[in-house]
Amino acid sequence: MSSATIPVIAIDGPSASGKGTVAALVARALGFHYLDSGAIYRVTAHAGQRAGVSLDDESALATLARGLDLRFDGVEVFLNGEAVGDAIRTEEAGRAASKIAAMPVLRAALLERQRAFRRAPGLVTDGRDMGSVVFPDATLKIFLTASCEERAKRRYKQLIEKGFDANLAALFEDLSERDARDAARAVAPLKQSADAVLLDTTGLSIDEAVQQVLRDYRAASAV
Ligand code: DC
């Protein structure tokens, strides 16, 4: 199978929209691979901080990104063989990722690495530009979102469940700020592309959202 014929479901959307959970469950239902592209930006920022690279140094970060020893195993992420899942999923790591994600040279450095995840029998991936830039020929493109209030509540619940401290008002502010930065950047901004299907999950359960994506995928692959 040539890589271009391998199906891709690209799920883009804002932070804490639940796109990662939905994407991973869709991948499981179809027996497809799953790529959390945000984790790559998070790991890159994390690796930079560890190596003492300034988060303003675009060329040093791009060099580091090209050589990153990164491996996914289920939902766990390994950097140089060490599990870093918890460290990269803090709010601080999210802010650092959003900051470096605005850098065009860094984004270009990560492009091929992301495309390499397109392997048979198929890939489900989530991020901000999966449908617009990384996999423009995706079989199905979804823009998955929810109101900012709903997303702040979901993130709050997630953090509390993991035993972290959390403040709902601060999370709301943080998400609004991050959305604004991700949407305003010059390269690959967060926005629904014309050929993406809008899925607003504000009133939906995770399972309802998963079933909707599966229906859309069946419809898209039948044509
Ligand atoms: O999805 P996430 O919250 O883990 O992503 C972390 C940051 O990485 C987010 O603020 C924007 C950036 N990102 C991006 O620019 N492009 C992607 N495809 C995925 C994430």
Coordinates of C-alpha atoms and ligand atoms in Angstrom, one line a residue:
M1 CA 0.0 0.0 0.0
S2 CA 1.5 3.4 -0.9
S3 CA 1.4 5.8 1.9
A4 CA -1.0 8.1 0.1
T5 CA -3.7 5.4 -0.1
I6 CA -3.5 4.7 3.7
P7 CA -6.6 6.3 5.3
V8 CA -6.2 9.2 7.7
I9 CA -8.8 10.7 10.0
A10 CA -7.6 14.1 11.0
I11 CA -9.2 15.6 14.1
D12 CA -8.3 19.2 14.8
G13 CA -9.6 21.6 17.4
P14 CA -8.8 23.7 20.5
S15 CA -7.2 22.7 23.8
A16 CA -9.2 20.4 26.1
S17 CA -11.9 19.9 23.5
G18 CA -11.7 16.1 24.1
K19 CA -10.3 15.5 20.6
G20 CA -7.4 13.4 22.0
T21 CA -9.8 11.1 23.9
V22 CA -12.2 10.8 20.9
A23 CA -9.3 10.3 18.4
A24 CA -7.8 7.5 20.5
L25 CA -11.1 5.7 20.9
V26 CA -11.9 6.0 17.1
A27 CA -8.4 4.6 16.4
R28 CA -9.1 1.7 18.8
A29 CA -12.6 1.0 17.2
L30 CA -11.1 0.9 13.7
G31 CA -7.8 -0.9 14.7
F32 CA -5.9 2.2 13.3
H33 CA -2.7 3.8 14.7
Y34 CA -3.1 6.9 16.7
L35 CA -0.9 10.1 16.8
D36 CA -1.3 12.8 19.4
S37 CA 0.6 15.5 17.5
G38 CA 0.3 18.0 20.5
A39 CA 2.5 15.6 22.5
I40 CA 5.3 16.1 20.0
Y41 CA 5.2 19.9 20.6
R42 CA 5.0 19.3 24.3
V43 CA 7.9 16.8 24.3
T44 CA 10.0 19.2 22.2
A45 CA 9.4 22.1 24.6
H46 CA 10.2 19.7 27.5
A47 CA 13.4 18.5 25.9
G48 CA 14.4 22.1 25.2
Q49 CA 13.9 23.1 28.8
R50 CA 15.8 20.1 30.0
A51 CA 18.7 20.8 27.7
G52 CA 18.8 24.5 28.8
V53 CA 17.7 25.8 25.4
S54 CA 15.8 29.0 25.5
L55 CA 12.1 28.7 24.4
D56 CA 12.8 31.7 22.1
D57 CA 15.7 30.0 20.3
E58 CA 13.9 28.8 17.2
S59 CA 16.8 27.3 15.3
A60 CA 18.2 25.5 18.4
L61 CA 14.7 24.1 19.1
A62 CA 14.3 23.0 15.4
T63 CA 17.7 21.2 15.6
L64 CA 16.6 19.5 18.8
A65 CA 13.2 18.5 17.3
R66 CA 14.9 16.9 14.3
G67 CA 17.0 14.6 16.5
L68 CA 14.4 13.9 19.2
D69 CA 14.4 10.3 20.4
L70 CA 10.6 10.0 20.7
R71 CA 8.4 6.9 21.0
F72 CA 4.7 6.4 21.7
D73 CA 3.4 3.3 23.4
G74 CA -0.4 3.6 23.8
V75 CA -1.0 6.8 25.6
E76 CA 2.5 6.9 27.1
V77 CA 5.3 9.0 25.5
F78 CA 9.0 8.2 25.9
L79 CA 11.8 10.7 25.5
N80 CA 15.2 9.0 25.3
G81 CA 13.5 5.9 26.7
E82 CA 12.1 7.7 29.7
A83 CA 8.3 8.0 30.3
V84 CA 7.4 11.7 30.2
G85 CA 3.6 11.5 29.9
D86 CA 2.9 13.2 33.2
A87 CA 5.6 15.8 32.8
I88 CA 4.4 17.0 29.4
R89 CA 0.7 17.1 30.3
T90 CA 0.9 19.9 32.9
E91 CA -0.6 23.3 32.1
E92 CA 2.9 24.8 32.1
A93 CA 4.1 22.3 29.5
G94 CA 1.0 23.2 27.4
R95 CA 1.9 26.9 27.6
A96 CA 5.5 26.1 26.6
A97 CA 4.3 23.9 23.7
S98 CA 1.9 26.6 22.4
K99 CA 4.7 29.1 22.5
I100 CA 7.1 27.1 20.4
A101 CA 4.3 25.9 18.1
A102 CA 4.2 29.4 16.7
M103 CA 7.7 29.0 15.1
P104 CA 7.6 28.1 11.4
V105 CA 11.1 26.5 11.3
L106 CA 10.3 24.3 14.2
R107 CA 6.9 23.3 12.6
A108 CA 8.7 22.4 9.3
A109 CA 11.2 20.3 11.3
L110 CA 8.4 18.3 12.7
L111 CA 6.4 17.7 9.5
E112 CA 8.0 14.6 8.1
R113 CA 8.2 13.0 11.6
Q114 CA 4.4 13.4 11.9
R115 CA 3.8 12.1 8.3
A116 CA 5.8 8.9 9.1
F117 CA 3.0 7.9 11.5
R118 CA 0.8 7.2 8.4
R119 CA 1.0 3.4 8.4
A120 CA -1.4 0.6 7.4
P121 CA -4.1 -0.1 8.1
G122 CA -4.8 3.6 8.9
L123 CA -4.1 6.6 11.2
V124 CA -6.2 8.7 13.5
T125 CA -4.5 11.8 14.5
D126 CA -5.4 14.9 16.5
G127 CA -3.9 18.4 16.7
R128 CA -4.4 21.9 15.1
D129 CA -3.2 21.5 11.5
M130 CA -3.5 17.8 10.9
G131 CA -6.1 18.3 8.2
S132 CA -4.9 21.6 6.8
V133 CA -1.1 21.1 6.7
V134 CA 0.2 17.7 7.7
F135 CA -2.4 15.4 6.0
P136 CA -4.2 17.7 3.5
D137 CA -5.4 14.5 1.7
A138 CA -6.9 13.0 4.8
T139 CA -10.0 10.7 4.2
L140 CA -11.9 12.6 6.8
K141 CA -11.2 15.9 8.5
I142 CA -13.1 16.9 11.7
F143 CA -13.0 20.1 13.6
L144 CA -13.9 19.1 17.1
T145 CA -14.7 21.8 19.6
A146 CA -16.7 22.7 22.6
S147 CA -17.5 25.9 24.4
C148 CA -14.6 27.4 26.5
E149 CA -16.6 26.9 29.7
E150 CA -17.2 23.3 28.9
R151 CA -13.5 22.7 28.0
A152 CA -12.3 24.4 31.2
K153 CA -14.7 22.1 33.2
R154 CA -13.4 19.0 31.5
R155 CA -9.8 20.0 32.0
Y156 CA -10.5 20.8 35.7
K157 CA -12.1 17.3 36.2
Q158 CA -9.2 15.6 34.5
L159 CA -6.6 17.4 36.6
I160 CA -8.5 16.8 39.9
E161 CA -8.8 13.1 39.0
K162 CA -5.1 12.9 38.4
G163 CA -4.5 14.4 41.9
F164 CA -3.3 17.8 40.6
D165 CA -4.4 21.2 42.1
A166 CA -6.7 23.1 39.7
N167 CA -8.6 26.3 39.6
L168 CA -11.6 26.6 37.2
A169 CA -11.4 30.3 36.7
A170 CA -7.6 30.2 36.0
L171 CA -8.1 27.3 33.6
F172 CA -10.7 29.2 31.7
E173 CA -8.4 32.2 31.4
D174 CA -5.5 30.0 30.4
L175 CA -7.5 28.1 27.7
S176 CA -8.9 31.4 26.2
E177 CA -5.3 32.8 26.1
R178 CA -3.9 29.6 24.5
D179 CA -6.7 29.5 21.9
A180 CA -6.1 33.1 21.0
R181 CA -2.4 32.5 20.5
D182 CA -2.9 29.2 18.5
A183 CA -5.5 31.0 16.3
A184 CA -3.6 34.2 15.8
R185 CA -0.2 32.8 14.8
A186 CA 0.9 33.2 11.2
V187 CA 1.7 29.6 10.4
A188 CA -0.8 26.8 10.6
P189 CA -3.3 28.7 12.8
L190 CA -6.1 26.9 14.7
K191 CA -9.1 27.3 12.5
Q192 CA -11.7 25.1 10.9
S193 CA -10.7 24.4 7.3
A194 CA -13.4 24.6 4.6
D195 CA -13.3 20.8 4.0
A196 CA -13.5 19.8 7.7
V197 CA -16.7 18.7 9.3
L198 CA -17.6 20.6 12.5
L199 CA -18.3 18.5 15.6
D200 CA -19.4 20.6 18.6
T201 CA -19.2 18.2 21.6
T202 CA -20.6 20.7 24.2
G203 CA -23.7 18.6 24.8
L204 CA -22.3 15.3 23.8
S205 CA -20.8 12.4 25.7
I206 CA -17.5 10.9 24.6
D207 CA -19.2 7.9 23.2
E208 CA -21.7 10.0 21.2
A209 CA -18.8 12.0 19.7
V210 CA -16.9 8.8 18.9
Q211 CA -20.0 7.3 17.2
Q212 CA -20.4 10.5 15.1
V213 CA -16.8 10.4 13.9
L214 CA -17.2 6.7 13.0
R215 CA -20.4 7.5 11.0
D216 CA -18.7 10.4 9.2
Y217 CA -15.7 8.1 8.4
R218 CA -18.0 5.4 7.0
A219 CA -19.7 8.0 4.8
A220 CA -16.4 9.5 3.7
S221 CA -14.8 6.2 2.8
A222 CA -17.9 5.0 0.9
V223 CA -17.6 7.8 -1.7
Ligands
DC1 O1 -3.2 19.4 21.8 P1 -2.3 19.9 22.9 O2 -3.0 20.8 23.9 O3 -1.5 18.8 23.5 O4 -1.2 20.8 22.1 C1 -0.2 21.6 22.8 C2 0.2 22.8 22.0 O5 0.8 22.4 20.8 C3 -1.0 23.7 21.6 O6 -1.1 24.8 22.4 C4 -0.8 24.0 20.2 C5 0.3 23.2 19.7 N1 0.0 22.3 18.6 C6 0.1 22.7 17.3 O7 0.4 23.9 17.1 N2 -0.1 21.9 16.3 C7 -0.5 20.7 16.5 N3 -0.8 19.9 15.4 C8 -0.7 20.2 17.8 C9 -0.4 21.0 18.8

